[in-house]
Short mmCIF file of C-alpha atoms and ligand atoms in Angstrom, two decimals:
data_model
loop_
_atom_site.label_atom_id
_atom_site.label_comp_id
_atom_site.label_asym_id
_atom_site.label_seq_id
_atom_site.Cartn_x
_atom_site.Cartn_y
_atom_site.Cartn_z
CA MET A 1 54.64 -8.27 63.41
CA LEU A 2 52.00 -7.70 60.85
CA SER A 3 52.71 -9.24 57.49
CA GLU A 4 52.36 -7.24 54.30
CA ASP A 5 49.11 -8.99 53.65
CA GLU A 6 47.81 -8.10 57.04
CA LEU A 7 48.87 -4.49 56.59
CA GLU A 8 46.82 -4.32 53.38
CA ARG A 9 43.95 -6.27 54.79
CA TYR A 10 43.63 -4.07 57.84
CA ALA A 11 44.59 -0.80 56.17
CA ARG A 12 41.35 1.00 57.10
CA GLN A 13 41.70 -0.11 60.77
CA THR A 14 45.26 0.90 61.15
CA MET A 15 44.23 4.39 59.86
CA LEU A 16 42.13 4.41 62.93
CA PHE A 17 44.14 2.81 65.74
CA GLY A 18 47.54 2.28 64.22
CA GLU A 19 49.68 -0.99 63.72
CA ASP A 20 49.89 -1.21 67.55
CA GLY A 21 46.19 -1.45 67.86
CA GLN A 22 46.00 -4.06 65.13
CA GLU A 23 48.75 -6.08 66.88
CA LYS A 24 46.59 -5.98 70.09
CA LEU A 25 43.70 -7.41 68.21
CA LYS A 26 46.10 -10.04 66.66
CA SER A 27 47.37 -11.10 70.05
CA SER A 28 43.99 -11.44 71.65
CA ARG A 29 42.17 -14.74 72.53
CA VAL A 30 38.44 -14.56 72.52
CA PHE A 31 36.03 -17.24 73.81
CA ILE A 32 32.56 -17.17 72.37
CA ALA A 33 29.97 -19.19 74.00
CA GLY A 34 27.40 -20.11 71.35
CA ALA A 35 27.36 -20.22 67.65
CA GLY A 36 23.76 -19.07 67.16
CA GLY A 37 22.02 -15.76 66.53
CA LEU A 38 24.48 -13.71 68.49
CA GLY A 39 27.58 -15.92 68.19
CA CYS A 40 27.50 -16.07 64.38
CA PRO A 41 27.72 -12.28 63.75
CA VAL A 42 30.03 -11.70 66.82
CA ALA A 43 32.47 -14.31 65.52
CA LEU A 44 32.32 -13.06 61.87
CA TYR A 45 33.08 -9.50 62.70
CA LEU A 46 35.66 -10.30 65.30
CA ALA A 47 37.35 -12.53 62.60
CA VAL A 48 37.34 -9.94 59.94
CA ALA A 49 38.63 -7.32 62.43
CA GLY A 50 41.67 -9.59 62.89
CA ILE A 51 41.30 -11.00 66.42
CA GLY A 52 44.12 -13.49 66.55
CA SER A 53 42.37 -16.46 68.22
CA ILE A 54 38.82 -17.25 68.40
CA LYS A 55 37.41 -20.27 70.30
CA LEU A 56 33.71 -21.06 69.59
CA VAL A 57 31.69 -23.62 71.61
CA ASP A 58 28.17 -24.87 70.76
CA LYS A 59 26.60 -28.36 70.93
CA ASP A 60 23.81 -27.90 68.38
CA VAL A 61 23.47 -28.92 64.69
CA VAL A 62 22.16 -26.38 62.09
CA ASP A 63 18.30 -26.52 61.72
CA THR A 64 16.40 -24.83 58.86
CA SER A 65 14.78 -22.71 61.42
CA ASN A 66 18.11 -21.14 62.32
CA LEU A 67 18.67 -19.60 58.92
CA ASN A 68 16.84 -16.38 59.43
CA ARG A 69 19.49 -15.16 61.95
CA GLN A 70 22.49 -17.45 62.29
CA VAL A 71 24.40 -15.94 59.28
CA LEU A 72 27.31 -18.30 59.27
CA HIS A 73 25.01 -21.23 58.65
CA TRP A 74 23.73 -21.68 55.16
CA GLU A 75 21.20 -23.93 53.45
CA LYS A 76 23.89 -26.49 52.61
CA ASP A 77 24.81 -26.77 56.38
CA VAL A 78 21.41 -27.88 57.64
CA GLY A 79 22.19 -31.14 59.80
CA LYS A 80 25.92 -30.20 60.27
CA GLU A 81 27.39 -29.27 63.58
CA LYS A 82 27.13 -25.47 64.01
CA VAL A 83 30.78 -25.00 65.12
CA LEU A 84 32.04 -26.87 62.01
CA SER A 85 29.76 -24.76 59.81
CA ALA A 86 30.97 -21.66 61.62
CA GLU A 87 34.65 -22.74 61.42
CA GLU A 88 34.46 -23.26 57.59
CA LYS A 89 33.22 -19.68 56.97
CA LEU A 90 35.41 -17.93 59.43
CA SER A 91 38.43 -19.65 58.07
CA ALA A 92 37.33 -18.69 54.46
CA ILE A 93 36.70 -15.17 55.32
CA ASN A 94 40.04 -14.62 57.30
CA SER A 95 42.62 -17.33 57.06
CA GLU A 96 44.93 -15.38 59.35
CA VAL A 97 42.64 -16.07 62.41
CA ASN A 98 43.22 -19.19 64.42
CA ILE A 99 39.79 -20.64 64.90
CA GLU A 100 39.19 -23.37 67.50
CA VAL A 101 35.84 -24.99 67.87
CA VAL A 102 34.37 -27.41 70.32
CA SER A 103 31.08 -29.23 69.89
CA THR A 104 29.72 -29.69 73.39
CA THR A 105 27.38 -28.46 75.97
CA ILE A 106 28.89 -25.92 78.29
CA ASP A 107 28.44 -27.09 81.88
CA GLU A 108 29.86 -26.86 85.42
CA SER A 109 32.32 -29.69 84.78
CA ASN A 110 33.91 -28.16 81.53
CA VAL A 111 33.43 -24.50 81.57
CA PHE A 112 36.61 -23.57 83.29
CA ASP A 113 38.76 -25.59 80.95
CA LEU A 114 36.94 -24.61 77.90
CA VAL A 115 37.46 -20.91 78.58
CA GLY A 116 41.13 -21.85 79.12
CA ASP A 117 43.47 -18.89 78.64
CA ALA A 118 41.02 -16.61 76.80
CA ASP A 119 41.39 -12.86 77.43
CA LEU A 120 37.68 -12.42 77.53
CA ILE A 121 34.27 -14.14 77.15
CA VAL A 122 31.44 -13.29 74.77
CA ASP A 123 28.06 -14.48 76.16
CA ALA A 124 26.13 -15.51 73.04
CA MET A 125 24.02 -18.02 74.91
CA ASP A 126 20.37 -18.56 74.98
CA ASN A 127 19.79 -19.41 78.58
CA TYR A 128 20.71 -18.03 82.02
CA PRO A 129 22.00 -21.09 83.77
CA ILE A 130 25.08 -21.09 81.36
CA ARG A 131 25.16 -17.34 81.58
CA TYR A 132 25.74 -17.80 85.24
CA LEU A 133 28.46 -20.23 84.67
CA LEU A 134 30.33 -17.91 82.24
CA ASN A 135 29.90 -15.15 84.85
CA LEU A 136 31.43 -17.27 87.53
CA VAL A 137 34.35 -18.24 85.40
CA ALA A 138 34.93 -14.71 84.27
CA HIS A 139 35.18 -13.58 87.95
CA LYS A 140 37.49 -16.59 88.80
CA LYS A 141 39.77 -15.77 85.97
CA LYS A 142 39.17 -11.99 86.36
CA ILE A 143 38.38 -11.53 82.67
CA PRO A 144 35.54 -9.60 81.19
CA LEU A 145 32.30 -11.01 80.06
CA PHE A 146 30.29 -9.33 77.25
CA HIS A 147 26.65 -10.06 77.83
CA GLY A 148 24.04 -9.80 75.13
CA ALA A 149 20.51 -11.27 74.89
CA ILE A 150 17.72 -10.98 72.41
CA SER A 151 13.91 -11.65 71.81
CA GLY A 152 11.67 -10.46 69.10
CA PHE A 153 12.71 -6.93 68.35
CA ASN A 154 14.32 -6.35 71.74
CA GLY A 155 17.83 -6.79 73.06
CA GLN A 156 19.94 -6.16 76.06
CA LEU A 157 23.67 -5.67 76.58
CA THR A 158 26.19 -5.02 79.22
CA THR A 159 29.88 -5.31 79.65
CA ILE A 160 31.00 -6.93 82.97
CA ILE A 161 34.46 -6.26 84.45
CA PRO A 162 35.21 -8.41 87.43
CA GLY A 163 35.94 -6.14 90.46
CA LYS A 164 34.50 -3.03 88.78
CA THR A 165 30.93 -3.61 87.65
CA PRO A 166 27.82 -5.57 88.92
CA CYS A 167 27.76 -9.13 87.59
CA MET A 168 25.16 -11.27 85.98
CA ASN A 169 23.96 -12.45 89.36
CA CYS A 170 23.69 -8.88 90.66
CA ILE A 171 21.59 -7.84 87.65
CA PHE A 172 19.64 -10.98 87.23
CA PRO A 173 19.50 -12.71 90.62
CA SER A 174 17.26 -15.44 89.47
CA PRO A 175 16.87 -16.98 85.92
CA PRO A 176 14.00 -16.11 83.63
CA LYS A 177 12.56 -19.28 82.04
CA SER A 178 14.13 -20.17 78.76
CA GLU A 179 11.80 -21.28 76.12
CA LEU A 180 11.46 -21.05 72.34
CA PHE A 181 11.70 -17.32 71.59
CA PRO A 182 10.62 -15.40 68.59
CA VAL A 183 13.28 -13.26 66.99
CA VAL A 184 14.12 -11.29 63.78
CA GLY A 185 17.58 -11.80 62.53
CA VAL A 186 18.39 -8.04 62.70
CA THR A 187 17.86 -7.92 66.40
CA ALA A 188 20.59 -10.63 66.71
CA GLY A 189 22.68 -8.60 64.31
CA ILE A 190 22.25 -5.40 66.12
CA VAL A 191 23.05 -6.67 69.56
CA ALA A 192 25.82 -8.83 68.41
CA MET A 193 27.59 -5.86 66.62
CA MET A 194 27.30 -3.84 69.80
CA GLN A 195 28.95 -6.77 71.75
CA ALA A 196 31.69 -7.01 69.07
CA ASN A 197 32.16 -3.27 69.30
CA GLU A 198 32.60 -3.57 73.05
CA VAL A 199 35.18 -6.29 72.59
CA ILE A 200 37.23 -4.28 70.17
CA LYS A 201 37.15 -1.26 72.40
CA TYR A 202 38.15 -3.25 75.41
CA ILE A 203 41.19 -4.86 73.71
CA LEU A 204 42.22 -1.60 72.23
CA GLY A 205 41.70 0.28 75.48
CA ILE A 206 39.75 3.15 73.75
CA GLY A 207 36.31 4.71 74.17
CA LYS A 208 33.88 4.11 76.96
CA LEU A 209 32.58 0.63 77.66
CA MET A 210 28.96 -0.20 78.50
CA THR A 211 29.94 -0.84 82.10
CA ASN A 212 27.67 -0.32 85.12
CA LYS A 213 24.80 0.05 82.74
CA LEU A 214 22.45 -2.16 80.91
CA LEU A 215 21.62 -1.20 77.34
CA ILE A 216 18.10 -1.96 76.44
CA TRP A 217 17.47 -2.01 72.62
CA ASP A 218 13.86 -1.61 71.24
CA GLY A 219 13.82 -2.27 67.66
CA LEU A 220 10.24 -1.32 67.18
CA SER A 221 10.82 2.31 68.30
CA THR A 222 14.40 2.31 67.03
CA GLU A 223 15.48 3.48 70.43
CA SER A 224 17.99 2.42 73.11
CA GLU A 225 18.40 3.41 76.63
CA SER A 226 21.06 2.87 79.24
CA LEU A 227 19.78 1.89 82.59
CA ARG A 228 22.09 2.30 85.65
CA ILE A 229 22.85 -0.98 87.38
CA SER A 230 24.30 -1.68 90.82
CA LYS A 231 26.35 -4.31 92.60
CA ARG A 232 24.56 -6.34 95.39
CA ASP A 233 26.57 -6.17 98.47
CA ASP A 234 25.79 -9.74 99.25
CA CYS A 235 26.48 -11.10 95.72
CA ALA A 236 27.95 -14.62 96.08
CA VAL A 237 30.01 -14.13 92.86
CA CYS A 238 31.36 -10.64 92.66
CA GLY A 239 30.93 -9.58 96.42
CA ASP A 240 34.55 -10.50 97.20
CA VAL A 241 36.27 -9.80 93.92
CA SER A 242 38.21 -6.62 93.83
CA MET B 1 2.12 5.20 92.08
CA LYS B 2 2.47 5.10 88.29
CA ILE B 3 3.39 1.80 86.84
CA THR B 4 4.29 1.10 83.15
CA MET B 5 3.79 -2.64 82.59
CA PRO B 6 5.92 -4.69 80.19
CA ASP B 7 3.35 -4.32 77.43
CA GLY B 8 3.27 -0.65 77.82
CA GLU B 9 0.02 -0.43 79.69
CA LEU B 10 -0.09 2.29 82.28
CA LYS B 11 -1.43 1.47 85.81
CA GLY B 12 -2.11 3.60 88.77
CA LYS B 13 -1.89 2.21 92.35
CA SER B 14 -2.31 3.84 95.73
CA VAL B 15 0.20 2.75 98.25
CA ASP B 16 1.57 4.15 101.55
CA SER B 17 4.80 2.43 100.97
CA ILE B 18 5.48 -1.03 99.51
CA LEU B 19 8.24 -3.49 99.09
CA LEU B 20 8.87 -3.96 95.31
CA GLU B 21 8.73 -7.81 95.85
CA VAL B 22 5.21 -7.44 97.33
CA LEU B 23 4.14 -5.15 94.55
CA LEU B 24 5.26 -7.58 91.92
CA ASP B 25 3.48 -10.29 93.72
CA ASP B 26 0.20 -8.24 93.71
CA LEU B 27 0.61 -7.71 89.91
CA ASP B 28 1.17 -11.48 89.48
CA ILE B 29 4.63 -10.80 88.01
CA SER B 30 7.56 -13.07 88.57
CA MET B 31 10.66 -11.15 89.55
CA SER B 32 12.97 -13.37 87.60
CA GLU B 33 11.15 -12.36 84.36
CA VAL B 34 11.45 -8.60 84.66
CA LEU B 35 13.74 -5.72 85.49
CA VAL B 36 12.06 -2.79 87.42
CA VAL B 37 13.28 0.67 86.63
CA ARG B 38 12.94 3.91 88.58
CA ASN B 39 14.71 7.17 87.30
CA SER B 40 16.60 5.16 84.77
CA GLU B 41 18.08 2.75 87.36
CA VAL B 42 17.32 -0.84 87.80
CA ILE B 43 16.14 -1.40 91.36
CA PRO B 44 16.31 -4.63 93.50
CA GLU B 45 13.40 -6.43 94.87
CA ASP B 46 13.92 -5.32 98.50
CA CYS B 47 13.52 -1.70 97.46
CA ILE B 48 10.75 0.22 99.12
CA LEU B 49 8.47 2.20 96.87
CA GLU B 50 6.53 5.29 97.81
CA ASP B 51 3.21 6.56 96.40
CA ASP B 52 4.88 9.22 94.26
CA ASP B 53 7.19 6.76 92.47
CA GLU B 54 7.02 6.07 88.81
CA ILE B 55 8.36 2.78 87.77
CA ARG B 56 8.55 0.88 84.60
CA ILE B 57 8.60 -2.96 84.33
CA ILE B 58 10.44 -4.35 81.44
CA GLN B 59 10.76 -7.95 80.33
CA VAL B 60 14.17 -9.71 80.62
CA VAL B 61 15.21 -11.17 77.35
CA PHE B 62 17.06 -14.41 77.30
CA GLY B 63 17.64 -15.60 73.73
CA GLY B 64 20.91 -15.56 72.03
ZN1 ZN C 301 27.51 -9.82 91.41
#
């Protein structure tokens, strides 16, 4: 049941999808991998939307060079663990949300337990090796993975539903090298908002998801395009998931 | 074949038919760094391209 406070807080949303829809958001558990450029705005907007439980994992501490895009981290937070900085802001903006944070590096040994009983995974990472791990766990647990990535003015996005769509390994069979990447904060914001939008639609069961397509965002021309993507029959991850 | 490179440069190349993997090698492009698009579809490295194909090579982004 939604409290009186919640009914007031979410009034503009219940106009859209009813109290039932808001209850669905409230009973959802979201795992966000990364509290950086994508993770901050994704977490912020899912928190204000009233997602019941958000688990955020990141190993880094806030650096001054993060402040152009990682909007949950402020000048006073430089030197602080990112997840603690994020937790403070998320709790302050919506105390109804259960925020759980873990300051660690996601790796093969811990990823399955970290994701735990989450209903879905948001990929807000900055490298492909961990994206592949998230992809693997999403398929083992049969929960969706919301992929986003950014560089400069460019971004990409897709929603992966195990058994229904190509997976990360189908689309990106080998990892591009990860290095220091240039980026403007707005690119992170735009791609993160599309990821958060996908998450909300998935939970509510409304609209059309960005599935079987890879969205490419070009901020310099203010254009996006949706490219068709296909499963690889021999994919080691999703080949036998139905 | 018409090729749009990641930086937008247009290239022409005459081929009978060529494996995408081989074409990228010729262009000195690593498959892991790019997506290759034909008719709005991402195509795999074992795809065979013909002379009348138009492809676009776009950079994979990795940041987050
Ligand atoms: Zn796959």
